[in-house]
JSON list of C-alpha atoms in Angstrom, two decimals:
[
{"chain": "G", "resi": 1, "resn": "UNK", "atom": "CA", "xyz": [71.49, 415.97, 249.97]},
{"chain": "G", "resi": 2, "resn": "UNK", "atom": "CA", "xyz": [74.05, 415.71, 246.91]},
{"chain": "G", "resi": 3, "resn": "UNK", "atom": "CA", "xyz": [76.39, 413.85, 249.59]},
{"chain": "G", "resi": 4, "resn": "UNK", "atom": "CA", "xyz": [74.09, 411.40, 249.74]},
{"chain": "G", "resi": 5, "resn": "UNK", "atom": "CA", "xyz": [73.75, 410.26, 246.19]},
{"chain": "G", "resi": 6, "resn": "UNK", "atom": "CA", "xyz": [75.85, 407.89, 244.42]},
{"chain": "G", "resi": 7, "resn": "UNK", "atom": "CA", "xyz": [77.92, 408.93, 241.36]},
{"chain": "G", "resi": 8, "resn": "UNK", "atom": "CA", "xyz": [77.12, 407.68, 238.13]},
{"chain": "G", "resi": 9, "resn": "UNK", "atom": "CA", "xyz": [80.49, 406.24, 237.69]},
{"chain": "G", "resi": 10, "resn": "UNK", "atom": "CA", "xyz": [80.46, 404.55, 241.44]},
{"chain": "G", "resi": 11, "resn": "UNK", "atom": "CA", "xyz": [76.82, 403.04, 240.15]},
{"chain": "G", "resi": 12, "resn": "UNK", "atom": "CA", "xyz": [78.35, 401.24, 236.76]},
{"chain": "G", "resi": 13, "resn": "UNK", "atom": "CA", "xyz": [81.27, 400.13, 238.89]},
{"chain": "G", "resi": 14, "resn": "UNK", "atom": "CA", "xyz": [78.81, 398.33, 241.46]},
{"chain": "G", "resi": 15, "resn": "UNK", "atom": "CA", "xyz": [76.47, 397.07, 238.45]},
{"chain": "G", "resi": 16, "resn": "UNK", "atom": "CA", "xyz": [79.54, 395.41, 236.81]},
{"chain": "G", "resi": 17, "resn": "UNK", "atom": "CA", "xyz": [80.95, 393.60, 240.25]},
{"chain": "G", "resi": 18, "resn": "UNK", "atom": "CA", "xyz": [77.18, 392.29, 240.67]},
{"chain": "G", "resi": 19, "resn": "UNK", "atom": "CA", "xyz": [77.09, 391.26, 236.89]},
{"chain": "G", "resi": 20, "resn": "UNK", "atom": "CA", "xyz": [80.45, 389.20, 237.28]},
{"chain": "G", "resi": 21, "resn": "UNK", "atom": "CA", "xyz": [79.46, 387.50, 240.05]},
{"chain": "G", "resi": 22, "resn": "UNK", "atom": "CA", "xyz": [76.13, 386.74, 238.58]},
{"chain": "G", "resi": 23, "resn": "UNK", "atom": "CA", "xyz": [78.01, 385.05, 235.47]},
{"chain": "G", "resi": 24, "resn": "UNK", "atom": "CA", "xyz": [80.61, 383.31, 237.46]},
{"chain": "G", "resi": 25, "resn": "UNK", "atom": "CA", "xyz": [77.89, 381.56, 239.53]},
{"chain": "G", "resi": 26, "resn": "UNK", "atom": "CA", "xyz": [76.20, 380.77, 236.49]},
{"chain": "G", "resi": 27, "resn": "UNK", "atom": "CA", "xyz": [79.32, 378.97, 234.53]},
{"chain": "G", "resi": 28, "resn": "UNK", "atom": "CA", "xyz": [80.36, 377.26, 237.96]},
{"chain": "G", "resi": 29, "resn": "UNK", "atom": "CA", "xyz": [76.68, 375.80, 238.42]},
{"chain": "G", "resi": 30, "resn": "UNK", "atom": "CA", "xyz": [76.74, 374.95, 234.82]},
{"chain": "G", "resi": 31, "resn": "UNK", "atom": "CA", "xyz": [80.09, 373.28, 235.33]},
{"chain": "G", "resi": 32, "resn": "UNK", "atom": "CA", "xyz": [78.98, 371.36, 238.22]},
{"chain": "G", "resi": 33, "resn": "UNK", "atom": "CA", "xyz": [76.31, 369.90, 236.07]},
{"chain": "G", "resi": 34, "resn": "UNK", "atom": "CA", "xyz": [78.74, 368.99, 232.98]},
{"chain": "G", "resi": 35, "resn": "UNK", "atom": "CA", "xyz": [81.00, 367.30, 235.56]},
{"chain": "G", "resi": 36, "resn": "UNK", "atom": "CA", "xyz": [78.08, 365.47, 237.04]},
{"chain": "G", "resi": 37, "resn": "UNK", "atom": "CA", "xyz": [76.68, 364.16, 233.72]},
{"chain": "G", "resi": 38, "resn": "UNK", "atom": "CA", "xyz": [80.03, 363.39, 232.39]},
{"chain": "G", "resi": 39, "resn": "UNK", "atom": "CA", "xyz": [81.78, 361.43, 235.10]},
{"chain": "G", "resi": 40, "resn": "UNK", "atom": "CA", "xyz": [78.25, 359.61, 236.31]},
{"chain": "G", "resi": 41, "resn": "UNK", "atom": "CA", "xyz": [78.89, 355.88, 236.49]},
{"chain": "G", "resi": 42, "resn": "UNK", "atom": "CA", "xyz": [76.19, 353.29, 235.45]},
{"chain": "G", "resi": 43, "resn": "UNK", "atom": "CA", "xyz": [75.82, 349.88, 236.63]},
{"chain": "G", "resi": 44, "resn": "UNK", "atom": "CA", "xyz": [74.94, 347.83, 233.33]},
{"chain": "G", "resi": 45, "resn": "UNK", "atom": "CA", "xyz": [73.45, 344.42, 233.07]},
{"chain": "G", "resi": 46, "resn": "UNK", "atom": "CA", "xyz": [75.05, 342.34, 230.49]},
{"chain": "G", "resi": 47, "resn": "UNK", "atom": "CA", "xyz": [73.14, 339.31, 229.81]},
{"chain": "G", "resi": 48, "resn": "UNK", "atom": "CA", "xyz": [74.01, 336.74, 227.07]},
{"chain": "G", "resi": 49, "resn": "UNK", "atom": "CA", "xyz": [70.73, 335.39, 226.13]},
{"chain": "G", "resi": 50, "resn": "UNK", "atom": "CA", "xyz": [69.34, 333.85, 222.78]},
{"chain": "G", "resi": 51, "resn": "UNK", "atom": "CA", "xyz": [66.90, 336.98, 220.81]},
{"chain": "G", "resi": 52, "resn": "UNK", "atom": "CA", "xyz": [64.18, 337.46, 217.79]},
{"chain": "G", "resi": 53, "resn": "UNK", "atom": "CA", "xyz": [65.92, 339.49, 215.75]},
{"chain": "G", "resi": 54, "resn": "UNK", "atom": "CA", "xyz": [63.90, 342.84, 213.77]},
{"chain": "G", "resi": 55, "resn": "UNK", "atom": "CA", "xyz": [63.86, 340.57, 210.52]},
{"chain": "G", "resi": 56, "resn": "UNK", "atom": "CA", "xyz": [62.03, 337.91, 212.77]},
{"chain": "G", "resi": 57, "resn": "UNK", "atom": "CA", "xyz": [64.60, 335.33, 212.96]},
{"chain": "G", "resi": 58, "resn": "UNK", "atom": "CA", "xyz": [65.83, 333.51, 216.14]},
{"chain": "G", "resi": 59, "resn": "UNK", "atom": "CA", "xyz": [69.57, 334.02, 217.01]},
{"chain": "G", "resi": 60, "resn": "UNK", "atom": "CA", "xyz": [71.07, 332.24, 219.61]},
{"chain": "G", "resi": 61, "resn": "UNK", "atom": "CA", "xyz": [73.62, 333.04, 222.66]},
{"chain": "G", "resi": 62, "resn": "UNK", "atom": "CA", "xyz": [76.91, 333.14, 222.06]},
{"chain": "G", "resi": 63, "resn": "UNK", "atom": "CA", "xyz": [78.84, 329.82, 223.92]},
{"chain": "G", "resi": 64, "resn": "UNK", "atom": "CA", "xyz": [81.75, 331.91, 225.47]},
{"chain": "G", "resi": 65, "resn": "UNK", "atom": "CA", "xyz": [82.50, 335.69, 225.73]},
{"chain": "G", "resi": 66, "resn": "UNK", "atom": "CA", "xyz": [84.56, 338.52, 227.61]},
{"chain": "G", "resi": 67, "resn": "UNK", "atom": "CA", "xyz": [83.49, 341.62, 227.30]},
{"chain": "G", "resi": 68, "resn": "UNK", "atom": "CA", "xyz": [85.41, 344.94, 227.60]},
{"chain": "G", "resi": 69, "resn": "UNK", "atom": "CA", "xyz": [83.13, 348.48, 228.37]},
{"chain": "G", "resi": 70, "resn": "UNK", "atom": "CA", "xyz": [85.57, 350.99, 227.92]},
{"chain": "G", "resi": 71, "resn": "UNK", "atom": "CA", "xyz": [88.91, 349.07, 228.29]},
{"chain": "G", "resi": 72, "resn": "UNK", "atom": "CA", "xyz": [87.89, 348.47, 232.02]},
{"chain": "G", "resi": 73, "resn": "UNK", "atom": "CA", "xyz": [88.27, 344.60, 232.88]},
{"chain": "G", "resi": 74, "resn": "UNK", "atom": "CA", "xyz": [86.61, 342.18, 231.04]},
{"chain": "G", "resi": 75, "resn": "UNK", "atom": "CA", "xyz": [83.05, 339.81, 232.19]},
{"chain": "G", "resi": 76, "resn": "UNK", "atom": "CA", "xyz": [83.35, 336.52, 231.19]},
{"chain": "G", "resi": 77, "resn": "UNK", "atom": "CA", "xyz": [79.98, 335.32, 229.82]},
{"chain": "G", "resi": 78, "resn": "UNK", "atom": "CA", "xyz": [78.53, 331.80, 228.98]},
{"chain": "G", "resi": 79, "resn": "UNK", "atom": "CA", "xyz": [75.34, 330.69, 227.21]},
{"chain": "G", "resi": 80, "resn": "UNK", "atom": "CA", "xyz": [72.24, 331.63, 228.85]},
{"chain": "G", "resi": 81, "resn": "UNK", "atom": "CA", "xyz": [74.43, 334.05, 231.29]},
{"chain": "G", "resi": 82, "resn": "UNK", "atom": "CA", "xyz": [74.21, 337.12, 232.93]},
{"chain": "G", "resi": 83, "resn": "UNK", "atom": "CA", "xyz": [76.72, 339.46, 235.01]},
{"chain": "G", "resi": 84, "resn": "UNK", "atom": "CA", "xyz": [77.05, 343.40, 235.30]},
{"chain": "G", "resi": 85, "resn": "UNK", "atom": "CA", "xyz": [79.35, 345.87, 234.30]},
{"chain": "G", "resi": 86, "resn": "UNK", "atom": "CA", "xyz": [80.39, 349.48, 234.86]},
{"chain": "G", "resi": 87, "resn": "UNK", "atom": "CA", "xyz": [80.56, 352.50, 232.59]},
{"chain": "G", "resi": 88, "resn": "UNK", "atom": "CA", "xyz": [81.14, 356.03, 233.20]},
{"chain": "G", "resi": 89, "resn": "UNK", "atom": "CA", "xyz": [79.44, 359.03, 231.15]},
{"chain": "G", "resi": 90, "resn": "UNK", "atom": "CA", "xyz": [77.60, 358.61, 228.23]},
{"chain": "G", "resi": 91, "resn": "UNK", "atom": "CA", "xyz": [79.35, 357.23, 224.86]},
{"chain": "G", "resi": 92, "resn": "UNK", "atom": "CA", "xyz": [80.48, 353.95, 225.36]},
{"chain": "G", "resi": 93, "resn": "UNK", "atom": "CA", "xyz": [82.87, 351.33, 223.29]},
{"chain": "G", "resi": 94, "resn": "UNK", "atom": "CA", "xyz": [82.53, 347.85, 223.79]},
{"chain": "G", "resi": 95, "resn": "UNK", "atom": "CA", "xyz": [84.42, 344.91, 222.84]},
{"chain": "G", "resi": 96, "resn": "UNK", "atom": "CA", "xyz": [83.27, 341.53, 222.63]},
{"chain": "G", "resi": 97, "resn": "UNK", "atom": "CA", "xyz": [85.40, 338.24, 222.42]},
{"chain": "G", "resi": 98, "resn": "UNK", "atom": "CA", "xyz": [84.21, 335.18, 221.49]},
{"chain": "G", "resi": 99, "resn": "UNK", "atom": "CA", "xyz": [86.30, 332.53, 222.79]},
{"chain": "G", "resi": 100, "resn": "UNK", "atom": "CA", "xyz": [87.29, 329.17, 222.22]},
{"chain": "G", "resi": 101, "resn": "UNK", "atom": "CA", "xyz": [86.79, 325.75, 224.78]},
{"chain": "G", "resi": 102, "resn": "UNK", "atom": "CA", "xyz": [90.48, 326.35, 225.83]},
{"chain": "G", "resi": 103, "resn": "UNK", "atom": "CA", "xyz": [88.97, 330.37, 226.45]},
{"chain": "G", "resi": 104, "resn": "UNK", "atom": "CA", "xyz": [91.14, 331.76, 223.93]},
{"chain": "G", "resi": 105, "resn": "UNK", "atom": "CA", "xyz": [89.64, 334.82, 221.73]},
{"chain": "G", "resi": 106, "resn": "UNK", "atom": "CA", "xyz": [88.33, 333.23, 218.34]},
{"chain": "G", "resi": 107, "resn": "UNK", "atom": "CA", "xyz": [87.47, 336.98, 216.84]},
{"chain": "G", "resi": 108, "resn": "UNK", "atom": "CA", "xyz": [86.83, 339.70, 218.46]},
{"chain": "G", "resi": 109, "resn": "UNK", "atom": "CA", "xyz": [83.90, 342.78, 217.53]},
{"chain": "G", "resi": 110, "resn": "UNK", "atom": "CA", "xyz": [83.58, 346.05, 218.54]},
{"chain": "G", "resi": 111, "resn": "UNK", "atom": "CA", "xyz": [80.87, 348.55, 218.85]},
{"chain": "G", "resi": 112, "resn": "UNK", "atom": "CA", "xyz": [80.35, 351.61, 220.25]},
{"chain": "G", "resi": 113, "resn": "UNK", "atom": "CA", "xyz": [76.64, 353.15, 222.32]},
{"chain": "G", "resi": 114, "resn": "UNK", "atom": "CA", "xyz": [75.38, 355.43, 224.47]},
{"chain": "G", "resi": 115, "resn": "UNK", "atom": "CA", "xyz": [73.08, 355.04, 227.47]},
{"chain": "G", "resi": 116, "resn": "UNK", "atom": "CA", "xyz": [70.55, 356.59, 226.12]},
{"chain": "G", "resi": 117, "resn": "UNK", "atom": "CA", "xyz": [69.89, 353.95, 223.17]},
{"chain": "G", "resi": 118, "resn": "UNK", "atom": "CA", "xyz": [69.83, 351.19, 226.00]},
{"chain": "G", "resi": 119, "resn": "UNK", "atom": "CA", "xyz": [66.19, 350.98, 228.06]},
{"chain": "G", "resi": 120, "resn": "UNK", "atom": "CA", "xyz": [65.47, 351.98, 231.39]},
{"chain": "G", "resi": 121, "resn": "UNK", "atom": "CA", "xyz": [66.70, 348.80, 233.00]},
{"chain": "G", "resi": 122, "resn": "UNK", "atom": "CA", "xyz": [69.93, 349.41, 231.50]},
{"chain": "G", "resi": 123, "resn": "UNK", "atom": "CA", "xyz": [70.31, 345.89, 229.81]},
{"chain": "G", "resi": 124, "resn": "UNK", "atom": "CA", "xyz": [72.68, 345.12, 227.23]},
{"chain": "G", "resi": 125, "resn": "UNK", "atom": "CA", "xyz": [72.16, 341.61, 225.23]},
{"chain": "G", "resi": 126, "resn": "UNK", "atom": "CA", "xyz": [75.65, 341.23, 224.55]},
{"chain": "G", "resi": 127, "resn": "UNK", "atom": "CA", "xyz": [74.76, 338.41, 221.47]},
{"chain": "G", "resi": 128, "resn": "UNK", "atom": "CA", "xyz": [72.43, 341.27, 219.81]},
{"chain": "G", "resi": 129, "resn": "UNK", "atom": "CA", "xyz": [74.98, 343.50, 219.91]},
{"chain": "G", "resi": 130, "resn": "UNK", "atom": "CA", "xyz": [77.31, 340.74, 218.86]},
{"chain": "G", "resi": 131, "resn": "UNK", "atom": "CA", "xyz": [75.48, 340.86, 215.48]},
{"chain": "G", "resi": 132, "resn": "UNK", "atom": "CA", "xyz": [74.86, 344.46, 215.18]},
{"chain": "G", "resi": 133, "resn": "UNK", "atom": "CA", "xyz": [78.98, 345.22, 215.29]},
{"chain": "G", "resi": 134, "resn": "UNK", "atom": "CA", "xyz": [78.96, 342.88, 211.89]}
]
């Protein structure tokens, strides 16, 4: 019957190999899901589009802008015009250019956002966040 039983030692050997293999599942599953989050593109919908602002006032739509999400190419953007753009993972810098009638850049703002301060729809109104990168 003692041939039958495991040794103590074998038994802490076997426990270890099963532990390992439990935490290396665990940290590849857990860097599946980083990856995932991380390198997740989003299909954003700039619109350039007059707003009320929080103090209550009325802003208007900027004539003529390109916009830059993350140095990717720019969307050119009249009044009262909408277009989408792309970003991948979560923090997010954006440049906006307003331009000239010849379309040259006047001045140029930048601010930077996540997705998760945008609403479900994913919109961006690129004139309010014109005036918030003051």
């Amino acid at each position: 019957m003692s041939q039958l039983s495991v040794p103590p030692s074998r038994r802490r050997v076997i426990l270890k190999h099963i532990f390992v293999n439990v935490v290396l599942v665990c940290l590849l599953v857990l860097l599946g899901v980083w990856c995932y989050s991380e390198g997740k593109t989003y299909k954003l919908i700039l619109g350039n589009y007059a707003f009320t602002g929080s103090d209550g006032l009325e802003y208007p739509a900027l004539e003529a802008v390109e916009v830059y999400i993350d140095k990717e190419d720019p969307v050119f953007l009249l009044e009262d015009d909408s277009a989408t753009g792309n970003a991948m993972g979560k923090r997010h810098t954006m440049v906006i250019e307003l331009l000239d009638e010849d379309d040259n850049p006047i001045e140029s703002r930048k601010i930077q956002f996540t997705i998760a301060e945008l609403n479900e729809n994913l919109e961006v109104n690129v004139a309010e966040f014109w005036l918030r990168a003051k």
